[in-house]
mmCIF file of N, CA, C and O in Angstrom:
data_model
loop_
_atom_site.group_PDB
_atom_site.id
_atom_site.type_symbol
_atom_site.label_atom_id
_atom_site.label_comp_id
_atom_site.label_asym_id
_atom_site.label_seq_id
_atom_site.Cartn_x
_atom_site.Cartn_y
_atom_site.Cartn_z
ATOM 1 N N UNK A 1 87.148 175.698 62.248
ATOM 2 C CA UNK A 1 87.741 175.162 63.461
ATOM 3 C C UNK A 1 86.804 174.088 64.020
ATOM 4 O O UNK A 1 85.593 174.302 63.956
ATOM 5 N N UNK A 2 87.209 173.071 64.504
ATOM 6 C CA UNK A 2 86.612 171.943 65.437
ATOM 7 C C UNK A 2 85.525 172.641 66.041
ATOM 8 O O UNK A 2 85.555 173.872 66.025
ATOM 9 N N UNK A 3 84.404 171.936 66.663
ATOM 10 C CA UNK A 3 83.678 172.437 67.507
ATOM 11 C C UNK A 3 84.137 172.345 68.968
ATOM 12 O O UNK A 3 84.714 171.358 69.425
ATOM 13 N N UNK A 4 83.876 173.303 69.570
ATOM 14 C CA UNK A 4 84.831 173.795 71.305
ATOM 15 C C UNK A 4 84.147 172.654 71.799
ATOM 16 O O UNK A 4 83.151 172.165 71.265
ATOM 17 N N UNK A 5 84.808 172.157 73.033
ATOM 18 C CA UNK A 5 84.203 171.351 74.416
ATOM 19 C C UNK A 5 83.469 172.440 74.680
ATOM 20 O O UNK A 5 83.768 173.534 74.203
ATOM 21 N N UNK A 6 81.939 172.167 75.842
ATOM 22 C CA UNK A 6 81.492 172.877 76.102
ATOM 23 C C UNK A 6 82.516 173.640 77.924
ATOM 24 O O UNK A 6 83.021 173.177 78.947
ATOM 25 N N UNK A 7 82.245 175.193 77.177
ATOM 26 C CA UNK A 7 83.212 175.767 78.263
ATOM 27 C C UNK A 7 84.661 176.090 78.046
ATOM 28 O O UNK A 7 85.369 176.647 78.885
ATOM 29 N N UNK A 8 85.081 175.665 76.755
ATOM 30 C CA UNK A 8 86.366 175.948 76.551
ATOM 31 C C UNK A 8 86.738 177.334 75.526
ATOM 32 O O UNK A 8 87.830 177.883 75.383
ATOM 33 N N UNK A 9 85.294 177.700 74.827
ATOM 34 C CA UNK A 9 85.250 178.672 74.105
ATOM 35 C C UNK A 9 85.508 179.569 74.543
ATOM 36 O O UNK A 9 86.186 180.280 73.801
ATOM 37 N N UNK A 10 85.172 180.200 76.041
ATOM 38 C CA UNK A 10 84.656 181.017 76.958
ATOM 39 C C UNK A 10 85.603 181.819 77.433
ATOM 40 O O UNK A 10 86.464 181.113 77.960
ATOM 41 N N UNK A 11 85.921 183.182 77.519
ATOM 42 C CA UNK A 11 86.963 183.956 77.529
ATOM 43 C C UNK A 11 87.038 183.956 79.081
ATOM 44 O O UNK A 11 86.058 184.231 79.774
ATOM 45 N N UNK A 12 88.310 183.617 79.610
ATOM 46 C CA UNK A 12 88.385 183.489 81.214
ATOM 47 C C UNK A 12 89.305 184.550 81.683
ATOM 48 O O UNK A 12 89.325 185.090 82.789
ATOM 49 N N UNK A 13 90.201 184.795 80.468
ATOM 50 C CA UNK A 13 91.885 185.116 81.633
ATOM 51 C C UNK A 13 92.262 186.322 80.614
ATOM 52 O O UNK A 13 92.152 186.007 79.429
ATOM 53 N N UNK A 14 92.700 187.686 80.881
ATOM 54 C CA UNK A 14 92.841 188.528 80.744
ATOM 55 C C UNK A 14 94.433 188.192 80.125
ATOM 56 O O UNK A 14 94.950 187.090 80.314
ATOM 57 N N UNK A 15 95.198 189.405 79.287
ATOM 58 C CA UNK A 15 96.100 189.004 78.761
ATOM 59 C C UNK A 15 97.627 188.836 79.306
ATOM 60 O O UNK A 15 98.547 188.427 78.597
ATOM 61 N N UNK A 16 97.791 189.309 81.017
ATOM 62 C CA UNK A 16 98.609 188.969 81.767
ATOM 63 C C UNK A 16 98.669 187.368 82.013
ATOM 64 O O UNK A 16 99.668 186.657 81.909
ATOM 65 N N UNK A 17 97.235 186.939 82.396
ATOM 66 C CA UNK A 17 97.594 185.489 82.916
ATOM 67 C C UNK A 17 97.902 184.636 81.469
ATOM 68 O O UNK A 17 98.797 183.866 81.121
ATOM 69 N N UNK A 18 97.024 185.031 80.999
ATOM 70 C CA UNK A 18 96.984 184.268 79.482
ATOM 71 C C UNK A 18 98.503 183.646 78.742
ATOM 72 O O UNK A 18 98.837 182.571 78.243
ATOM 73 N N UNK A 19 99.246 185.119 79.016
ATOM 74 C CA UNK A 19 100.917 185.007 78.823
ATOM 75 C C UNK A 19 101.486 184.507 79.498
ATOM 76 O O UNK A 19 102.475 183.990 78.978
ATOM 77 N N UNK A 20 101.296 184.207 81.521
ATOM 78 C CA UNK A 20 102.005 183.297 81.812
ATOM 79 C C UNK A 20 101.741 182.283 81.570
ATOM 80 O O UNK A 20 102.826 181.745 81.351
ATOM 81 N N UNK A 21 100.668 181.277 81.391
ATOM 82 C CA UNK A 21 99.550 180.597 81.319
ATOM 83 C C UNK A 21 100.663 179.850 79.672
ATOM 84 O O UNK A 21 101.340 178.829 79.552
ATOM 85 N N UNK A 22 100.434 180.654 78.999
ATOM 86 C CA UNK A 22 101.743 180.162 77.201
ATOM 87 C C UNK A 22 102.754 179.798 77.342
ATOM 88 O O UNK A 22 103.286 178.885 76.710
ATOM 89 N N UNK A 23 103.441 180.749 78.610
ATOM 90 C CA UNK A 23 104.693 181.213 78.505
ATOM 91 C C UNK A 23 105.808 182.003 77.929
ATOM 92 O O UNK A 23 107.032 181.891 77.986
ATOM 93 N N UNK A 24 104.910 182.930 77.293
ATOM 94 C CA UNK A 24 105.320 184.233 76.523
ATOM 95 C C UNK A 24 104.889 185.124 77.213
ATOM 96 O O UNK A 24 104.140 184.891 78.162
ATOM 97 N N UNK A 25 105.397 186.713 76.771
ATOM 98 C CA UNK A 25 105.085 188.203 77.298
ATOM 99 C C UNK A 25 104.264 188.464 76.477
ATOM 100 O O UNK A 25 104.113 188.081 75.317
ATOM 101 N N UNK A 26 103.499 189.409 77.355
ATOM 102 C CA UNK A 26 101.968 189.974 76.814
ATOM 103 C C UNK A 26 101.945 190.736 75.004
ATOM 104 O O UNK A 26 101.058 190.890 74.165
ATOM 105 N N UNK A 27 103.628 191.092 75.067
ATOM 106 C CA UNK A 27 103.668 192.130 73.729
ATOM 107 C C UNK A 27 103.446 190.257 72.419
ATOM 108 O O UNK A 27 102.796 189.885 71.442
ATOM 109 N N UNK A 28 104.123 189.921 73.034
ATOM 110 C CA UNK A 28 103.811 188.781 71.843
ATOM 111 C C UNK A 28 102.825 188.219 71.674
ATOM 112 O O UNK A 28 102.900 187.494 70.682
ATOM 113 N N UNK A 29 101.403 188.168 72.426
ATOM 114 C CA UNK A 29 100.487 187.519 71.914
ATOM 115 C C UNK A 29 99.820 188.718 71.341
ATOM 116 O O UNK A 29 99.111 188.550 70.349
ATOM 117 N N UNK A 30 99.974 190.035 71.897
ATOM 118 C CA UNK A 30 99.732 190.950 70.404
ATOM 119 C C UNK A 30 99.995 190.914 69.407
ATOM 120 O O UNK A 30 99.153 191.057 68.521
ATOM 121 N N UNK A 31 101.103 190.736 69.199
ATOM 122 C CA UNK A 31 101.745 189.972 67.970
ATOM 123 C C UNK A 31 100.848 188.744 67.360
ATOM 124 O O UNK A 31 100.855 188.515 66.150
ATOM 125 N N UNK A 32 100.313 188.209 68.002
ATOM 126 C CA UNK A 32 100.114 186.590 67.455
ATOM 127 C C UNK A 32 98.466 186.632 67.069
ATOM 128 O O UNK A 32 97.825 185.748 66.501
ATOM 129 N N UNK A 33 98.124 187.569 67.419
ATOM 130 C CA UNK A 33 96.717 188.851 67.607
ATOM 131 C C UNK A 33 96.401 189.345 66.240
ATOM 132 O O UNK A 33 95.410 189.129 65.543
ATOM 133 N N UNK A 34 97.675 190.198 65.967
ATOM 134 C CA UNK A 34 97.660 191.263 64.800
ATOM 135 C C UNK A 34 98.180 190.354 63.863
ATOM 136 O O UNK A 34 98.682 190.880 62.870
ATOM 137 N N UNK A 35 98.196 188.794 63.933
ATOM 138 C CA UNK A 35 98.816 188.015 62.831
ATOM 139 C C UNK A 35 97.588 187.334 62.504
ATOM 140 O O UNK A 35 97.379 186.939 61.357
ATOM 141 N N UNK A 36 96.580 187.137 63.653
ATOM 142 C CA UNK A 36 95.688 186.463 63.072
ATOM 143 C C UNK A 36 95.972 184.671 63.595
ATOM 144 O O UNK A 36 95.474 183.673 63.073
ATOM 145 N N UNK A 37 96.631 184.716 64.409
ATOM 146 C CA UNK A 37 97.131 183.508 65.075
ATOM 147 C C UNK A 37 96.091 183.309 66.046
ATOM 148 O O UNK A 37 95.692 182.165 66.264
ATOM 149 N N UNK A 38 95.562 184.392 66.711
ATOM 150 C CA UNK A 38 95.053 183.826 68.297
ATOM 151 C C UNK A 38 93.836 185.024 68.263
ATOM 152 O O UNK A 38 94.177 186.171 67.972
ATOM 153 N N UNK A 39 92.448 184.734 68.561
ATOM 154 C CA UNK A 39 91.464 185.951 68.404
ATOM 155 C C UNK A 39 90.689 186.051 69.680
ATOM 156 O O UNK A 39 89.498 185.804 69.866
ATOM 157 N N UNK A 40 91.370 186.358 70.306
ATOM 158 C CA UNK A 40 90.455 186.856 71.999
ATOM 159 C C UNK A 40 89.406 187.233 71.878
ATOM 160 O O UNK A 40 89.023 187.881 70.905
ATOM 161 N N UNK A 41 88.520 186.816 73.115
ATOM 162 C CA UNK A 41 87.193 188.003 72.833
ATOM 163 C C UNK A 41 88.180 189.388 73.227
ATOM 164 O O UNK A 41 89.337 189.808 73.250
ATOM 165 N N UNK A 42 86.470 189.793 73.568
ATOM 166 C CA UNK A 42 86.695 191.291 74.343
ATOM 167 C C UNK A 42 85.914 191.686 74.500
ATOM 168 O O UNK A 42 84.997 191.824 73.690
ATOM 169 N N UNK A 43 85.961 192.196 76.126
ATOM 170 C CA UNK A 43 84.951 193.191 76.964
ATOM 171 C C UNK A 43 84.478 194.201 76.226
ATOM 172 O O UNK A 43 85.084 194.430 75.179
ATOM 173 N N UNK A 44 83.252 195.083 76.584
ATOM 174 C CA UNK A 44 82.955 195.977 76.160
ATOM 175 C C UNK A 44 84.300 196.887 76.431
ATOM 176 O O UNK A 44 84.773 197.437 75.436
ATOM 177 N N UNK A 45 84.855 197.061 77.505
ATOM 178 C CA UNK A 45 85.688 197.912 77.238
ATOM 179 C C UNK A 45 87.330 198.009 76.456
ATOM 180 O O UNK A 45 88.236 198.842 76.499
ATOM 181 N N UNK A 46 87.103 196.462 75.633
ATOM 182 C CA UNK A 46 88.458 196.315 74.681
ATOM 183 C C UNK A 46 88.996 195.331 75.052
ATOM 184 O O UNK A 46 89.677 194.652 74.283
ATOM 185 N N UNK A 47 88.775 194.960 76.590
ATOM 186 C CA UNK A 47 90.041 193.993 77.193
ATOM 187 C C UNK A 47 89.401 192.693 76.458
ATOM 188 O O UNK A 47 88.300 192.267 76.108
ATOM 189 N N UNK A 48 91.156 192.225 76.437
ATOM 190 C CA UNK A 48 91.059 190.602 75.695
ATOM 191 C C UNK A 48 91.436 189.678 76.905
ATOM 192 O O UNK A 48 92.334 189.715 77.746
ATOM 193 N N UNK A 49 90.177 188.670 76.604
ATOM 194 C CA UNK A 49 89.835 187.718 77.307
ATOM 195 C C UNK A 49 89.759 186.523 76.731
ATOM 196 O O UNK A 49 88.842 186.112 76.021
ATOM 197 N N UNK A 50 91.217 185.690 77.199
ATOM 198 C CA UNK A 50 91.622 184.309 76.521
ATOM 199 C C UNK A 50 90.647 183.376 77.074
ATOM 200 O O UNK A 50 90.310 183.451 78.255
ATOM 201 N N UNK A 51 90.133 182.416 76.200
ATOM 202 C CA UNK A 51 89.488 181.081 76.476
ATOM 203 C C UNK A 51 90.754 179.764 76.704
ATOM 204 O O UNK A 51 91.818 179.600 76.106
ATOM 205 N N UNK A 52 90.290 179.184 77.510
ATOM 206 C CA UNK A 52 91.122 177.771 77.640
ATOM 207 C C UNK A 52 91.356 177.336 76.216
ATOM 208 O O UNK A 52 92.426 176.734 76.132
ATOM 209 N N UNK A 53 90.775 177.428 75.172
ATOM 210 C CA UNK A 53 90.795 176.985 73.583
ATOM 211 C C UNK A 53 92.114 178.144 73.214
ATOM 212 O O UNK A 53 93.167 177.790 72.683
ATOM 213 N N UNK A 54 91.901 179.104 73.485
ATOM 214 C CA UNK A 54 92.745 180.196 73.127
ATOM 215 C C UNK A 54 94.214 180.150 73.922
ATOM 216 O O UNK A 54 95.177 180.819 73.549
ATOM 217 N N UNK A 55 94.235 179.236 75.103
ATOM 218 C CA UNK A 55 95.566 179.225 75.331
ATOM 219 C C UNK A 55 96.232 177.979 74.795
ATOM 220 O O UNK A 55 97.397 177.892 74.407
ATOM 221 N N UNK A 56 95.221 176.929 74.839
ATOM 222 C CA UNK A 56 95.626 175.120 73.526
ATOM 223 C C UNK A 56 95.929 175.812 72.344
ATOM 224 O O UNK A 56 96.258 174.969 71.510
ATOM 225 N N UNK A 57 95.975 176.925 71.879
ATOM 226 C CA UNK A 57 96.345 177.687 70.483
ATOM 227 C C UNK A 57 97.474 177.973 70.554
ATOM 228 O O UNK A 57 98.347 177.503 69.826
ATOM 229 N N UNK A 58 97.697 179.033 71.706
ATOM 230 C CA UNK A 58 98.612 179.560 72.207
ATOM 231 C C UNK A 58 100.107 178.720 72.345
ATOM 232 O O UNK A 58 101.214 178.897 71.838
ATOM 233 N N UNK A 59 99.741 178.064 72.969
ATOM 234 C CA UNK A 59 101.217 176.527 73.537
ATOM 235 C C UNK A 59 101.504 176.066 72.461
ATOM 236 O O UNK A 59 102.652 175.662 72.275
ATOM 237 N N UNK A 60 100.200 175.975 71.100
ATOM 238 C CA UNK A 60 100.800 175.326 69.760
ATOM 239 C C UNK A 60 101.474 176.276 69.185
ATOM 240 O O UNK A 60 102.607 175.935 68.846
ATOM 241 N N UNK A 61 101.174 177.366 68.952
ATOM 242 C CA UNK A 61 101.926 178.200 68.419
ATOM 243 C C UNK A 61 103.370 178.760 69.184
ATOM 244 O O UNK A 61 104.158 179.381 68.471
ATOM 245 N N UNK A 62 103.675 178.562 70.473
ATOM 246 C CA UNK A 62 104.926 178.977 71.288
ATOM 247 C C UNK A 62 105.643 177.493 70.695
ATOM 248 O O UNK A 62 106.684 177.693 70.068
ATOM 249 N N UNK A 63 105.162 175.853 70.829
ATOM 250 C CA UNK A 63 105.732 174.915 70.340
ATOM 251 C C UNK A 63 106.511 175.034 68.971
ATOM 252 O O UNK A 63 107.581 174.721 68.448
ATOM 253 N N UNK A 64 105.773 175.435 68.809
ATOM 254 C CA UNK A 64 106.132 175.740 66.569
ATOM 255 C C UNK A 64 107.275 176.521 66.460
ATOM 256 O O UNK A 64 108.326 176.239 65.884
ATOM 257 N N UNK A 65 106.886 177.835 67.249
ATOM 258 C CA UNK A 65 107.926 179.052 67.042
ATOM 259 C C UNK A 65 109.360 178.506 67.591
ATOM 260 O O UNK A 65 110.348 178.821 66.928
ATOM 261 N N UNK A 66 109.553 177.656 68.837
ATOM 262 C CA UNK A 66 110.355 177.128 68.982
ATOM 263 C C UNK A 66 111.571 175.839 68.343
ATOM 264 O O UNK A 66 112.768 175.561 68.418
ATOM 265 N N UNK A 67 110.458 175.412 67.786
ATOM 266 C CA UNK A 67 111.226 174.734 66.517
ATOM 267 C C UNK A 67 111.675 175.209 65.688
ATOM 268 O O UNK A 67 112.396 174.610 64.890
ATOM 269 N N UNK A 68 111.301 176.805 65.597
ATOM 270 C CA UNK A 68 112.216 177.599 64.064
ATOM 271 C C UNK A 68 110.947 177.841 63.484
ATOM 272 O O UNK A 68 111.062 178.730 62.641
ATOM 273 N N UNK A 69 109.788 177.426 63.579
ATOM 274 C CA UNK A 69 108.999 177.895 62.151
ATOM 275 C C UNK A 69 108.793 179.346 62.686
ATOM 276 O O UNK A 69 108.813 179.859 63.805
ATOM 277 N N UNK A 70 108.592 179.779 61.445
ATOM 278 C CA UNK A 70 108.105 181.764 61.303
ATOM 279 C C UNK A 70 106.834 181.843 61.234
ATOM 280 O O UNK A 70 106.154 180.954 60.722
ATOM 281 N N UNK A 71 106.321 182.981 61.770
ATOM 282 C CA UNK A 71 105.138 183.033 62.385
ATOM 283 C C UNK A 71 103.957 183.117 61.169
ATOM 284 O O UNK A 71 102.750 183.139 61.410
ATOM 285 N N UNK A 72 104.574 183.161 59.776
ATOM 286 C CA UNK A 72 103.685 183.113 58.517
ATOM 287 C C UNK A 72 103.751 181.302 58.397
ATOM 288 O O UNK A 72 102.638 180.936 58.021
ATOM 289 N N UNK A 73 104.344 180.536 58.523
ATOM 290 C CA UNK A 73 104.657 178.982 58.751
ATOM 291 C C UNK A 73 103.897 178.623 59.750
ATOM 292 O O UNK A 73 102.909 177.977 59.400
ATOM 293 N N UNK A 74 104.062 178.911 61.446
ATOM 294 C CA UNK A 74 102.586 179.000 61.909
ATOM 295 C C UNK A 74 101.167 179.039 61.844
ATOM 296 O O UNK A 74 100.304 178.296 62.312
ATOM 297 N N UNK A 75 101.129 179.914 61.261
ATOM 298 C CA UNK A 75 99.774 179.792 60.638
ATOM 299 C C UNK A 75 99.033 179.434 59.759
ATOM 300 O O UNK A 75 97.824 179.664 59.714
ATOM 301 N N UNK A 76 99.861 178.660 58.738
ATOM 302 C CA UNK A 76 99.600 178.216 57.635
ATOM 303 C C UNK A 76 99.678 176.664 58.506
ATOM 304 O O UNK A 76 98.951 175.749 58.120
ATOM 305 N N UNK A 77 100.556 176.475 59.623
ATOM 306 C CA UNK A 77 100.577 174.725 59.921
ATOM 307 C C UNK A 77 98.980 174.725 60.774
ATOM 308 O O UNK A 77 98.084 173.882 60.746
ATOM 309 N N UNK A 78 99.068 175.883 61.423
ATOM 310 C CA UNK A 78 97.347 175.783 62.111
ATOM 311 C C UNK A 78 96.010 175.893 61.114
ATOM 312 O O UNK A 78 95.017 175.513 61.736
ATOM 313 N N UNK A 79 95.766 176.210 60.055
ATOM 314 C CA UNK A 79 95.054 176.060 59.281
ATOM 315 C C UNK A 79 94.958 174.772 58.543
ATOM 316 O O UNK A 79 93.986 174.201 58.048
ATOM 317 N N UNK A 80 96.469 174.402 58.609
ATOM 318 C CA UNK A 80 96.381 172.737 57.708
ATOM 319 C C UNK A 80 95.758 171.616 59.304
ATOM 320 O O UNK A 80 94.915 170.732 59.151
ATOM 321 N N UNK A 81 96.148 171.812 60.147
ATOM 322 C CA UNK A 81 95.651 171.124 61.004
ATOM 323 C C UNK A 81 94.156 171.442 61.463
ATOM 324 O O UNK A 81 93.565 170.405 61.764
ATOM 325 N N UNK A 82 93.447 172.504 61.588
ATOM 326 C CA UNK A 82 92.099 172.659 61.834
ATOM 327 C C UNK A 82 92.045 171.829 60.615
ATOM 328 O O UNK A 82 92.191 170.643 60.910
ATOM 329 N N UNK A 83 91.823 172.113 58.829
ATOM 330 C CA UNK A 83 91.433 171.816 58.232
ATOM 331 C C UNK A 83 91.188 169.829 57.973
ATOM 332 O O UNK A 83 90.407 169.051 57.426
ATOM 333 N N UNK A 84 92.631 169.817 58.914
ATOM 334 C CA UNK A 84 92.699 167.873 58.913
ATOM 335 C C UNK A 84 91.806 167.369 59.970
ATOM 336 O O UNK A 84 91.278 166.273 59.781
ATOM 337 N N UNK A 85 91.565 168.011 61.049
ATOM 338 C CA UNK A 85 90.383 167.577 61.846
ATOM 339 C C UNK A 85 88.857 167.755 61.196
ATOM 340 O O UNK A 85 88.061 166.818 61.255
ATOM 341 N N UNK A 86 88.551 168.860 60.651
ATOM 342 C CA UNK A 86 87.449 168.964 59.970
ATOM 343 C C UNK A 86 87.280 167.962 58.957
ATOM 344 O O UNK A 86 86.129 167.547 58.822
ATOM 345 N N UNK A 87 88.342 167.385 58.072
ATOM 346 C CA UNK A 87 88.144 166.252 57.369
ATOM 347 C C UNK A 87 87.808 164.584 58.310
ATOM 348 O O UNK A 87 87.049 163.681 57.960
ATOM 349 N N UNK A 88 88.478 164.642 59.257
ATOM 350 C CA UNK A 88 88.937 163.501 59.838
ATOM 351 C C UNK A 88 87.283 163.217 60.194
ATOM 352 O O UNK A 88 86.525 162.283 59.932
ATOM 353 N N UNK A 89 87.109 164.654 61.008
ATOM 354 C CA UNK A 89 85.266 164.174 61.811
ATOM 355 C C UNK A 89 84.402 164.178 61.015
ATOM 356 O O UNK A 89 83.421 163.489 61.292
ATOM 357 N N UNK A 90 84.398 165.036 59.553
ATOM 358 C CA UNK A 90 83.603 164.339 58.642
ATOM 359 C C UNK A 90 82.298 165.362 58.835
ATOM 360 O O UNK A 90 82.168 165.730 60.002
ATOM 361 N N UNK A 91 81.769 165.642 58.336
ATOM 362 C CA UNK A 91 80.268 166.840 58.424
ATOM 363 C C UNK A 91 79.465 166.308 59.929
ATOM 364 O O UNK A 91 79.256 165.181 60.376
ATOM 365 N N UNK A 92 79.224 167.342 60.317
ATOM 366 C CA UNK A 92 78.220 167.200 61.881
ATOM 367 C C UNK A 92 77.140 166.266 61.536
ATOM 368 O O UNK A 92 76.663 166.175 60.405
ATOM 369 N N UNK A 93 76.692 165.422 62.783
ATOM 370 C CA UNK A 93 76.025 164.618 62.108
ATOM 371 C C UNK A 93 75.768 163.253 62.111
ATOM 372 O O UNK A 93 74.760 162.573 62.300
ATOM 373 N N UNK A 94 77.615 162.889 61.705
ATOM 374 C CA UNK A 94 77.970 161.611 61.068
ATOM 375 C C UNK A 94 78.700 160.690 62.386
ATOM 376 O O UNK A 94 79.533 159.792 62.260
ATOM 377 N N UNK A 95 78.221 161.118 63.419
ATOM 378 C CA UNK A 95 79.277 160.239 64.396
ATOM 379 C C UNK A 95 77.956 159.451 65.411
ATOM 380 O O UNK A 95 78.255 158.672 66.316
#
């Protein structure tokens, strides 16, 4: 993945706001969780805590799903796109 802005890595919003914040219900970003789509931290005591990076994930993946792609198509378009930025910027370093 790209390297974060500083501060955007940073787990802010618990998984109520996080979902309004997408615009999905909380059961679906479990879903998007247990797919391997979206990886929250988490508190010592379990709770998942979305980063501002984690909800720019989030909106791409509610965008996608809305066009029809399936959530195995999702994630295969977010891997081709991390992977095209990692080409584009070229090894750390070089800018």
């Amino acid at each position: 993945m790209a390297e974060p802005r500083p501060g955007t890595a940073r787990g802010l919003y618990t998984i109520s706001v996080a979902a309004r914040m997408a615009g999905v219900a909380p059961p679906s970003l479990r879903s998007y969780e247990e797919r391997g789509l979206v990886a929250p931290a988490r508190t010592e005591g379990g709770t998942r805590m979305y980063s501002n990076d984690d909800i720019a994930r989030l909106r791409r993946v509610v965008e996608l799903a809305a066009q029809g792609v399936n959530l195995a198509g999702i994630g295969r378009i977010l891997e081709l796109e991390e992977e095209n930025t990692r080409l584009r910027d070229g090894p750390p370093g070089n800018g």
